[in-house]
mmCIF file of C-alpha atoms in Angstrom:
data_model
loop_
_atom_site.group_PDB
_atom_site.id
_atom_site.type_symbol
_atom_site.label_atom_id
_atom_site.label_comp_id
_atom_site.label_asym_id
_atom_site.label_seq_id
_atom_site.Cartn_x
_atom_site.Cartn_y
_atom_site.Cartn_z
ATOM 1 C CA MET B 166 90.055 163.140 162.961
ATOM 2 C CA SER B 167 93.522 162.006 161.501
ATOM 3 C CA LEU B 168 94.573 162.408 157.654
ATOM 4 C CA HIS B 169 94.925 158.017 158.098
ATOM 5 C CA GLN B 170 91.808 157.852 159.835
ATOM 6 C CA GLY B 171 89.831 159.775 157.218
ATOM 7 C CA LEU B 172 91.180 157.677 154.297
ATOM 8 C CA LYS B 173 90.360 154.468 155.783
ATOM 9 C CA GLU B 174 86.781 156.017 156.745
ATOM 10 C CA SER B 175 86.459 156.866 153.275
ATOM 11 C CA LYS B 176 87.419 153.729 152.082
ATOM 12 C CA ASP B 177 85.467 151.898 154.020
ATOM 13 C CA GLY B 178 82.305 154.312 152.867
ATOM 14 C CA ILE B 179 83.232 153.510 149.098
ATOM 15 C CA SER B 180 83.019 149.852 149.817
ATOM 16 C CA THR B 181 79.602 150.159 151.605
ATOM 17 C CA SER B 182 78.223 151.891 148.721
ATOM 18 C CA LEU B 183 79.354 149.301 146.439
ATOM 19 C CA ARG B 184 77.848 146.490 148.493
ATOM 20 C CA ALA B 185 74.289 148.225 147.663
ATOM 21 C CA LEU B 186 75.213 147.520 144.185
ATOM 22 C CA GLN B 187 75.639 143.758 144.596
ATOM 23 C CA ASN B 188 71.999 142.538 144.186
ATOM 24 C CA VAL B 189 70.314 144.439 141.588
ATOM 25 C CA THR B 190 71.076 142.364 138.734
ATOM 26 C CA SER B 191 70.162 138.714 138.685
ATOM 27 C CA THR B 192 70.355 135.549 136.371
ATOM 28 C CA THR B 193 66.598 135.581 137.448
ATOM 29 C CA LEU B 194 64.907 138.571 135.660
ATOM 30 C CA PRO B 195 61.268 140.052 136.355
ATOM 31 C CA SER B 196 58.949 139.918 133.930
ATOM 32 C CA THR B 197 58.154 143.740 133.022
ATOM 33 C CA LEU B 198 60.608 146.464 134.229
ATOM 34 C CA PRO B 199 59.459 149.481 135.914
ATOM 35 C CA ALA B 200 59.969 152.343 134.325
ATOM 36 C CA LEU B 201 62.669 155.007 135.227
ATOM 37 C CA LEU B 202 61.940 158.091 137.500
ATOM 38 C CA PRO B 203 61.957 160.934 135.551
ATOM 39 C CA GLY B 204 65.605 162.881 134.673
ATOM 40 C CA LEU B 205 66.956 159.652 136.613
ATOM 41 C CA PRO B 206 69.699 158.829 133.624
ATOM 42 C CA GLU B 207 69.916 162.739 133.271
ATOM 43 C CA SER B 208 70.850 162.658 137.309
ATOM 44 C CA LEU B 209 73.476 159.891 136.969
ATOM 45 C CA ALA B 210 75.607 161.861 134.333
ATOM 46 C CA GLN B 211 75.612 164.677 136.683
ATOM 47 C CA LEU B 212 76.717 163.299 139.536
ATOM 48 C CA LEU B 213 79.353 161.113 137.496
ATOM 49 C CA LEU B 214 80.655 164.652 136.563
ATOM 50 C CA LYS B 215 80.584 165.864 140.268
ATOM 51 C CA VAL B 216 82.925 162.671 140.790
ATOM 52 C CA HIS B 217 85.080 162.937 138.392
ATOM 53 C CA ASN B 218 85.742 166.706 139.264
ATOM 54 C CA ASP B 219 85.706 165.795 143.388
ATOM 55 C CA SER B 220 88.314 163.252 142.770
ATOM 56 C CA THR B 221 90.397 165.644 140.730
ATOM 57 C CA ALA B 222 90.397 167.921 143.571
ATOM 58 C CA LEU B 223 91.010 165.534 146.172
ATOM 59 C CA SER B 224 94.290 164.547 144.355
ATOM 60 C CA LEU B 225 95.581 167.872 144.159
ATOM 61 C CA SER B 226 94.543 168.609 148.046
ATOM 62 C CA PHE B 227 97.387 166.224 148.400
ATOM 63 C CA LYS B 228 100.103 167.592 146.707
ATOM 64 C CA PRO B 229 102.093 169.049 149.615
ATOM 65 C CA PRO B 230 102.252 170.261 151.985
ATOM 66 C CA ILE B 231 99.571 168.952 152.520
ATOM 67 C CA THR B 232 96.479 170.658 154.421
ATOM 68 C CA ARG B 233 94.738 167.918 156.647
ATOM 69 C CA HIS B 234 91.480 169.858 156.910
ATOM 70 C CA ALA B 235 91.014 170.604 153.019
ATOM 71 C CA ALA B 236 92.221 166.433 152.461
ATOM 72 C CA LEU B 237 89.719 165.584 154.558
ATOM 73 C CA ALA B 238 86.854 167.707 153.434
ATOM 74 C CA GLN B 239 87.607 166.505 150.074
ATOM 75 C CA LEU B 240 87.783 162.907 150.927
ATOM 76 C CA ALA B 241 84.022 163.583 152.343
ATOM 77 C CA LYS B 242 82.903 165.044 149.236
ATOM 78 C CA VAL B 243 84.026 162.197 147.197
ATOM 79 C CA ASN B 244 82.172 159.912 149.253
ATOM 80 C CA GLU B 245 79.226 161.818 149.112
ATOM 81 C CA SER B 246 78.915 161.871 145.050
ATOM 82 C CA PHE B 247 79.976 158.049 144.728
ATOM 83 C CA GLY B 248 77.148 157.626 147.238
ATOM 84 C CA ARG B 249 74.662 159.479 145.600
ATOM 85 C CA VAL B 250 75.798 157.975 141.889
ATOM 86 C CA CYS B 251 75.573 153.879 143.521
ATOM 87 C CA ALA B 252 72.167 155.324 144.878
ATOM 88 C CA CYS B 253 70.928 156.474 141.547
ATOM 89 C CA VAL B 254 71.730 152.725 140.052
ATOM 90 C CA VAL B 255 69.578 151.230 142.637
ATOM 91 C CA ALA B 256 66.905 153.651 142.278
ATOM 92 C CA ALA B 257 66.836 152.386 138.159
ATOM 93 C CA THR B 258 65.501 148.726 139.535
ATOM 94 C CA GLY B 259 62.219 150.118 140.791
ATOM 95 C CA GLY B 260 63.014 147.787 143.534
ATOM 96 C CA GLN B 261 63.420 144.832 141.930
ATOM 97 C CA THR B 262 66.339 143.526 139.786
ATOM 98 C CA GLY B 263 67.147 145.023 136.860
ATOM 99 C CA GLY B 264 67.848 144.454 132.947
ATOM 100 C CA ALA B 265 70.530 145.501 130.068
ATOM 101 C CA LEU B 266 70.341 149.092 131.573
ATOM 102 C CA VAL B 267 70.755 148.504 135.122
ATOM 103 C CA GLU B 268 73.618 146.079 134.404
ATOM 104 C CA GLU B 269 75.499 148.611 132.366
ATOM 105 C CA TRP B 270 75.181 151.235 135.389
ATOM 106 C CA LYS B 271 76.491 148.748 137.798
ATOM 107 C CA ASP B 272 79.097 147.480 135.788
ATOM 108 C CA GLY B 273 80.400 151.121 135.047
ATOM 109 C CA VAL B 274 79.977 152.536 138.764
ATOM 110 C CA GLU B 275 81.511 149.344 139.948
ATOM 111 C CA ALA B 276 84.438 150.034 138.102
ATOM 112 C CA ILE B 277 84.686 153.366 139.202
ATOM 113 C CA GLY B 278 84.072 152.398 142.323
ATOM 114 C CA ALA B 279 87.272 150.070 142.692
ATOM 115 C CA GLU B 280 89.660 152.948 141.265
ATOM 116 C CA LEU B 281 88.577 155.248 143.915
ATOM 117 C CA VAL B 282 89.629 152.158 146.026
ATOM 118 C CA ARG B 283 92.682 151.936 144.455
ATOM 119 C CA LEU B 284 93.525 155.715 144.557
ATOM 120 C CA LEU B 285 92.709 155.499 148.212
ATOM 121 C CA ASP B 286 95.462 152.895 148.679
ATOM 122 C CA VAL B 287 97.907 155.125 147.021
ATOM 123 C CA PHE B 288 97.192 158.061 149.386
ATOM 124 C CA ILE B 289 96.867 155.708 152.491
ATOM 125 C CA ASP B 290 100.393 154.381 151.767
ATOM 126 C CA ALA B 291 102.087 157.360 150.766
ATOM 127 C CA GLU B 292 100.653 158.898 154.175
ATOM 128 C CA LYS B 293 102.128 156.325 155.695
ATOM 129 C CA GLN B 294 105.606 156.346 154.107
ATOM 130 C CA GLU B 295 105.433 160.524 155.109
ATOM 131 C CA ASN B 296 105.411 159.745 158.734
ATOM 132 C CA THR B 297 108.263 157.364 158.782
ATOM 133 C CA SER B 298 110.275 160.033 156.874
ATOM 134 C CA ALA B 299 110.460 163.768 158.928
ATOM 135 C CA ASN B 300 111.901 165.285 155.725
ATOM 136 C CA ALA B 301 109.562 163.537 152.760
ATOM 137 C CA GLN B 302 107.377 166.876 152.920
ATOM 138 C CA SER B 303 110.253 169.244 152.632
ATOM 139 C CA SER B 304 112.026 167.178 149.900
ATOM 140 C CA SER B 305 108.979 166.999 147.718
ATOM 141 C CA SER B 306 108.875 169.616 145.093
ATOM 142 C CA LYS B 307 105.823 171.370 145.152
ATOM 143 C CA ASP B 308 104.534 170.570 141.234
ATOM 144 C CA ASP B 309 105.322 167.013 141.665
ATOM 145 C CA ASN B 310 101.981 165.025 142.088
ATOM 146 C CA PRO B 311 102.259 161.183 142.459
ATOM 147 C CA TYR B 312 98.675 161.049 142.337
ATOM 148 C CA LEU B 313 97.591 162.302 138.910
ATOM 149 C CA LEU B 314 98.893 159.342 137.080
ATOM 150 C CA HIS B 315 95.811 156.904 139.503
ATOM 151 C CA THR B 316 93.374 160.195 139.318
ATOM 152 C CA GLY B 317 93.377 159.520 135.684
ATOM 153 C CA LEU B 318 92.428 155.754 136.243
ATOM 154 C CA VAL B 319 89.357 157.224 137.956
ATOM 155 C CA TRP B 320 88.917 159.476 135.050
ATOM 156 C CA ASN B 321 88.954 156.970 132.381
ATOM 157 C CA ARG B 322 86.800 154.625 133.854
ATOM 158 C CA ILE B 323 83.988 157.932 134.433
ATOM 159 C CA ASP B 324 84.523 158.644 130.672
ATOM 160 C CA ARG B 325 84.082 155.191 129.915
ATOM 161 C CA ILE B 326 80.460 155.113 130.717
ATOM 162 C CA SER B 327 79.694 158.915 130.474
ATOM 163 C CA GLN B 328 80.435 159.633 127.251
ATOM 164 C CA ASP B 329 77.296 156.652 125.812
ATOM 165 C CA LEU B 330 75.362 156.202 128.962
ATOM 166 C CA SER B 331 72.196 153.988 128.140
ATOM 167 C CA SER B 332 69.054 156.166 129.002
ATOM 168 C CA THR B 333 66.474 153.459 128.101
ATOM 169 C CA GLU B 334 66.489 149.334 128.412
ATOM 170 C CA VAL B 335 66.509 148.985 124.232
ATOM 171 C CA GLN B 336 69.954 151.016 124.203
ATOM 172 C CA ALA B 337 71.356 149.369 126.936
ATOM 173 C CA ALA B 338 70.276 145.945 124.889
ATOM 174 C CA THR B 339 71.613 147.100 121.658
ATOM 175 C CA LYS B 340 74.770 148.361 122.836
ATOM 176 C CA ARG B 341 75.079 145.016 124.465
ATOM 177 C CA TRP B 342 74.303 143.450 120.911
ATOM 178 C CA LYS B 343 76.936 145.236 119.596
ATOM 179 C CA SER B 344 79.583 143.925 121.989
ATOM 180 C CA GLN B 345 78.775 140.647 121.206
ATOM 181 C CA GLY B 346 78.871 141.185 117.568
ATOM 182 C CA GLU B 347 81.967 142.876 118.050
ATOM 183 C CA VAL B 348 83.585 139.422 118.848
ATOM 184 C CA MET B 349 82.203 137.697 115.665
ATOM 185 C CA LYS B 350 83.160 140.334 113.287
ATOM 186 C CA ASP B 351 86.548 140.002 114.822
ATOM 187 C CA ALA B 352 86.527 136.544 114.162
ATOM 188 C CA TRP B 353 85.081 137.018 110.655
ATOM 189 C CA THR B 354 88.012 139.482 109.793
ATOM 190 C CA GLU B 355 90.353 137.484 111.167
ATOM 191 C CA PHE B 356 89.011 134.009 109.117
ATOM 192 C CA LYS B 357 89.348 135.859 105.931
ATOM 193 C CA GLU B 358 92.620 137.700 106.545
ATOM 194 C CA PHE B 359 94.146 133.921 106.973
ATOM 195 C CA MET B 360 92.300 133.358 103.838
ATOM 196 C CA GLU B 361 94.113 135.662 101.788
ATOM 197 C CA GLU B 362 97.214 134.710 103.462
ATOM 198 C CA GLN B 363 97.202 131.399 102.404
ATOM 199 C CA ASP B 364 96.396 132.734 99.089
ATOM 200 C CA GLU B 365 99.624 135.038 99.324
ATOM 201 C CA GLU B 366 101.813 131.921 100.193
ATOM 202 C CA VAL B 367 100.448 129.865 97.206
ATOM 203 C CA GLU B 368 100.914 133.205 94.944
ATOM 204 C CA ASP B 369 104.847 133.125 96.319
ATOM 205 C CA GLY B 370 105.416 129.859 95.884
ATOM 206 C CA GLU B 371 106.116 129.461 99.597
ATOM 207 C CA ASP B 372 105.949 125.519 98.978
ATOM 208 C CA ASP B 373 109.801 125.628 97.854
ATOM 209 C CA GLY B 374 110.939 126.347 101.007
ATOM 210 C CA PRO B 375 111.737 129.077 103.723
ATOM 211 C CA ASP B 376 114.645 130.975 103.886
ATOM 212 C CA PHE B 377 115.701 130.416 107.167
ATOM 213 C CA ASP B 378 116.073 127.472 109.296
ATOM 214 C CA ASP B 379 113.547 124.712 109.695
ATOM 215 C CA GLU B 380 112.991 124.946 112.899
ATOM 216 C CA PHE B 381 111.870 128.675 112.545
ATOM 217 C CA ALA B 382 109.844 127.783 109.956
ATOM 218 C CA GLU B 383 107.549 125.757 111.563
ATOM 219 C CA LEU B 384 107.453 128.061 114.182
ATOM 220 C CA ASP B 385 106.025 130.646 111.625
ATOM 221 C CA GLU B 386 103.917 128.155 110.650
ATOM 222 C CA MET B 387 102.304 127.615 113.969
ATOM 223 C CA MET B 388 102.175 131.333 114.609
ATOM 224 C CA GLN B 389 100.293 131.885 111.241
ATOM 225 C CA GLY B 390 97.705 128.995 112.202
ATOM 226 C CA GLY B 391 99.313 126.514 110.063
ATOM 227 C CA LYS B 392 98.887 125.514 105.935
ATOM 228 C CA MET B 393 95.468 124.246 104.508
ATOM 229 C CA SER B 394 95.861 121.219 102.257
ATOM 230 C CA PRO B 395 93.767 121.805 98.843
ATOM 231 C CA GLU B 396 90.907 119.741 100.206
ATOM 232 C CA GLU B 397 90.815 122.194 103.406
ATOM 233 C CA ARG B 398 91.030 125.035 101.430
ATOM 234 C CA ALA B 399 88.161 124.111 98.905
ATOM 235 C CA ARG B 400 85.853 123.503 102.009
ATOM 236 C CA ALA B 401 86.870 127.099 103.592
ATOM 237 C CA GLU B 402 85.946 128.486 100.213
ATOM 238 C CA ALA B 403 82.758 126.808 100.258
ATOM 239 C CA VAL B 404 81.681 127.823 103.698
ATOM 240 C CA LYS B 405 82.588 131.564 103.272
ATOM 241 C CA PRO B 406 79.348 132.842 101.563
ATOM 242 C CA LEU B 407 77.296 131.070 104.547
ATOM 243 C CA PHE B 408 79.328 132.880 107.263
ATOM 244 C CA GLY B 409 79.421 136.383 105.491
ATOM 245 C CA LEU B 410 75.504 135.183 105.696
ATOM 246 C CA HIS B 411 75.144 134.815 109.271
ATOM 247 C CA GLN B 412 77.365 137.432 110.151
ATOM 248 C CA ILE B 413 75.157 140.255 107.951
ATOM 249 C CA LEU B 414 72.184 138.586 110.117
ATOM 250 C CA HIS B 415 73.743 139.796 113.419
ATOM 251 C CA SER B 416 74.913 143.157 112.177
ATOM 252 C CA THR B 417 71.517 143.848 110.763
ATOM 253 C CA ILE B 418 69.347 143.177 114.172
ATOM 254 C CA PRO B 419 70.271 146.457 115.921
ATOM 255 C CA ARG B 420 68.952 148.715 113.576
ATOM 256 C CA TYR B 421 65.025 147.387 114.125
ATOM 257 C CA LEU B 422 65.560 146.680 118.078
ATOM 258 C CA PRO B 423 64.196 149.745 118.660
ATOM 259 C CA LEU B 424 60.973 148.088 116.892
ATOM 260 C CA LEU B 425 60.814 145.626 120.321
ATOM 261 C CA VAL B 426 60.125 148.642 122.636
ATOM 262 C CA LEU B 427 56.865 147.064 124.930
ATOM 263 C CA GLU B 428 54.831 149.092 127.246
ATOM 264 C CA PRO B 429 55.481 147.359 129.915
ATOM 265 C CA GLU B 430 59.122 147.455 129.273
ATOM 266 C CA GLU B 431 60.655 143.790 129.207
ATOM 267 C CA PRO B 432 64.097 142.711 129.739
ATOM 268 C CA TYR B 433 65.610 142.042 126.409
ATOM 269 C CA SER B 434 67.452 138.880 128.384
ATOM 270 C CA ARG B 435 66.010 136.387 125.794
ATOM 271 C CA LEU B 436 67.347 138.031 122.445
ATOM 272 C CA LEU B 437 70.403 138.626 123.994
ATOM 273 C CA ASP B 438 70.960 135.297 125.004
ATOM 274 C CA ALA B 439 69.622 134.475 121.417
ATOM 275 C CA SER B 440 72.251 136.777 119.642
ATOM 276 C CA SER B 441 75.263 135.345 122.664
ATOM 277 C CA ALA B 442 74.273 131.728 121.268
ATOM 278 C CA LEU B 443 74.649 132.578 117.932
ATOM 279 C CA THR B 444 78.113 134.623 118.351
ATOM 280 C CA ALA B 445 79.506 131.483 120.045
ATOM 281 C CA ALA B 446 78.391 128.901 117.574
ATOM 282 C CA PHE B 447 79.829 131.454 114.916
ATOM 283 C CA ASP B 448 83.064 131.320 116.507
ATOM 284 C CA SER B 449 83.318 127.669 116.903
ATOM 285 C CA ALA B 450 82.309 127.184 113.547
ATOM 286 C CA ILE B 451 85.126 129.884 112.535
ATOM 287 C CA GLU B 452 87.886 127.614 114.876
ATOM 288 C CA ALA B 453 86.170 124.605 113.092
ATOM 289 C CA MET B 454 87.436 125.522 109.432
ATOM 290 C CA TYR B 455 91.253 126.154 109.660
ATOM 291 C CA PRO B 456 94.133 123.843 109.087
ATOM 292 C CA ASP B 457 93.727 119.967 110.509
ATOM 293 C CA GLN B 458 90.079 120.281 109.780
ATOM 294 C CA ASP B 459 87.669 117.168 111.055
ATOM 295 C CA GLU B 460 84.846 117.038 108.447
ATOM 296 C CA GLU B 461 82.180 115.972 110.935
ATOM 297 C CA GLU B 462 83.162 118.588 113.265
ATOM 298 C CA VAL B 463 82.763 121.054 109.989
ATOM 299 C CA ASP B 464 79.182 119.776 109.262
ATOM 300 C CA SER B 465 78.297 119.850 112.692
ATOM 301 C CA ALA B 466 79.302 123.370 113.504
ATOM 302 C CA VAL B 467 77.593 124.905 110.282
ATOM 303 C CA SER B 468 74.776 122.953 110.994
ATOM 304 C CA SER B 469 74.472 124.576 114.725
ATOM 305 C CA LEU B 470 75.563 128.085 113.229
ATOM 306 C CA GLY B 471 72.040 127.646 110.816
ATOM 307 C CA ARG B 472 69.804 126.441 113.828
ATOM 308 C CA ARG B 473 71.401 129.048 116.016
ATOM 309 C CA SER B 474 70.025 132.085 113.237
ATOM 310 C CA LEU B 475 66.584 130.731 113.062
ATOM 311 C CA GLY B 476 66.357 130.526 116.590
ATOM 312 C CA LEU B 477 67.420 134.047 116.993
ATOM 313 C CA ILE B 478 64.973 134.977 114.240
ATOM 314 C CA LYS B 479 62.238 133.187 115.766
ATOM 315 C CA THR B 480 62.559 135.109 119.284
ATOM 316 C CA PHE B 481 63.298 138.184 117.433
ATOM 317 C CA ARG B 482 59.700 137.439 115.845
ATOM 318 C CA ASP B 483 58.339 136.361 118.924
ATOM 319 C CA ARG B 484 58.368 139.894 120.534
ATOM 320 C CA LEU B 485 57.861 141.692 117.345
ATOM 321 C CA ASP B 486 54.193 140.103 117.308
ATOM 322 C CA ARG B 487 53.429 141.727 120.781
ATOM 323 C CA ALA B 488 55.292 145.597 119.866
ATOM 324 C CA ILE B 489 53.845 148.597 118.627
ATOM 325 C CA GLY B 490 56.286 149.771 116.410
ATOM 326 C CA ASP B 491 56.269 152.103 113.019
ATOM 327 C CA GLU B 492 54.056 149.930 110.236
ATOM 328 C CA ASP B 493 57.068 150.741 107.569
ATOM 329 C CA ARG B 494 59.519 150.212 109.437
ATOM 330 C CA ARG B 495 58.001 146.600 110.941
ATOM 331 C CA SER B 496 57.290 146.117 107.345
ATOM 332 C CA GLN B 497 60.973 146.660 106.385
ATOM 333 C CA CYS B 498 62.021 144.321 108.970
ATOM 334 C CA ALA B 499 59.871 141.470 108.041
ATOM 335 C CA THR B 500 61.067 141.838 104.655
ATOM 336 C CA PHE B 501 64.644 141.858 105.746
ATOM 337 C CA LEU B 502 64.080 138.612 107.905
ATOM 338 C CA THR B 503 62.209 136.726 105.260
ATOM 339 C CA LYS B 504 64.856 136.895 102.420
ATOM 340 C CA TRP B 505 67.521 136.460 104.688
ATOM 341 C CA GLU B 506 66.222 132.937 105.578
ATOM 342 C CA ASP B 507 65.218 132.565 101.768
ATOM 343 C CA ARG B 508 68.853 132.891 101.522
ATOM 344 C CA LEU B 509 70.411 131.013 104.112
ATOM 345 C CA GLN B 510 67.909 127.507 102.763
ATOM 346 C CA LYS B 511 69.883 128.594 99.319
ATOM 347 C CA GLU B 512 73.106 128.825 100.742
ATOM 348 C CA GLN B 513 72.583 125.916 102.556
ATOM 349 C CA GLY B 514 71.890 123.960 99.864
ATOM 350 C CA ALA B 515 74.767 125.522 97.938
ATOM 351 C CA TRP B 516 76.940 124.102 100.825
ATOM 352 C CA SER B 517 75.776 120.563 100.827
ATOM 353 C CA GLU B 518 76.612 120.969 97.189
ATOM 354 C CA ARG B 519 80.388 121.933 97.723
ATOM 355 C CA ALA B 520 80.572 119.541 100.531
ATOM 356 C CA LEU B 521 80.180 116.558 98.516
ATOM 357 C CA SER B 522 82.310 117.743 95.849
ATOM 358 C CA VAL B 523 85.237 118.739 98.653
ATOM 359 C CA SER B 524 84.964 115.194 99.715
ATOM 360 C CA SER B 525 85.348 114.125 95.744
ATOM 361 C CA LEU B 526 88.431 115.995 95.782
ATOM 362 C CA LYS B 527 89.701 114.351 99.113
ATOM 363 C CA HIS B 528 89.297 110.777 97.564
ATOM 364 C CA ALA B 529 90.806 112.180 94.103
ATOM 365 C CA LEU B 530 93.714 113.471 95.670
ATOM 366 C CA PRO B 531 96.984 111.233 96.319
ATOM 367 C CA GLN B 532 97.472 109.702 99.755
#
């Protein structure tokens, strides 16, 4: 077999293995999830390490002068090890569509496969160029390996999934939850920083005028999100306690997710959907607070945020009622949720009062 043919067959083999993963997840999930085969996560971790080592050996085998037999042997090893990795993902489904764990494994393995295909494309292009130049191999430095960069991308993808590989459904759900929480945390941090910048502008007396051309001053103001009116600033300050409360709820829930494990285990999709809805509502509410606020839009966004948080708590409790966990931890969780709801009611009342005060401020300001 020629080297070109071997590369093409290897690329086709990787693509075939990837196609086996197409139907392992679905928007329609089973009511219960099958138990993982004993040792399956450990097997996947070992096979990922083998793909890492085999891809390294493959890259080195293409270091000039290339030995066709050695390169073909390494191509076969990469195909075999990657195929076995894909088989682990399929095995985790138990013959049906998988939940958060299977989706995590699938996404990670598909990313590895995509990088392997790109690496093989680099080999194919290099092999074509070598065939068009009789002196290509002799003119290459023995220490020159243009494939290491692309091999490094394969390593990075393998490391991403290997370093924090979920072995249970609740671990995968928790990881997804925290990923959603990072979006919420970023929006909250940006909003607080924006408010701090507004305070600094007032203290610095920026209203006296910028030291540079008006055109650049306007551009800078646009990049910073604009300047708040006194009414907008008051409204934003008034809603900050509510925003902080919702952020606390979302960031605290992960510590209690292990209490929700069921036997047999069920997908966490309803809970993750509720989490996603809350983060989207939080982002919309934050967005509504930037300059050029619309009072009705702000009120609607804040109300929607409250409903999403309460909906999340209901979904959490529905599952908690069916789970059997540590009684002390369950009691601690129940206390937290009850106190949070009480605090929400209090802060929503305070927000309504502050909102009325802000409206009064609006009418008091000169038009």
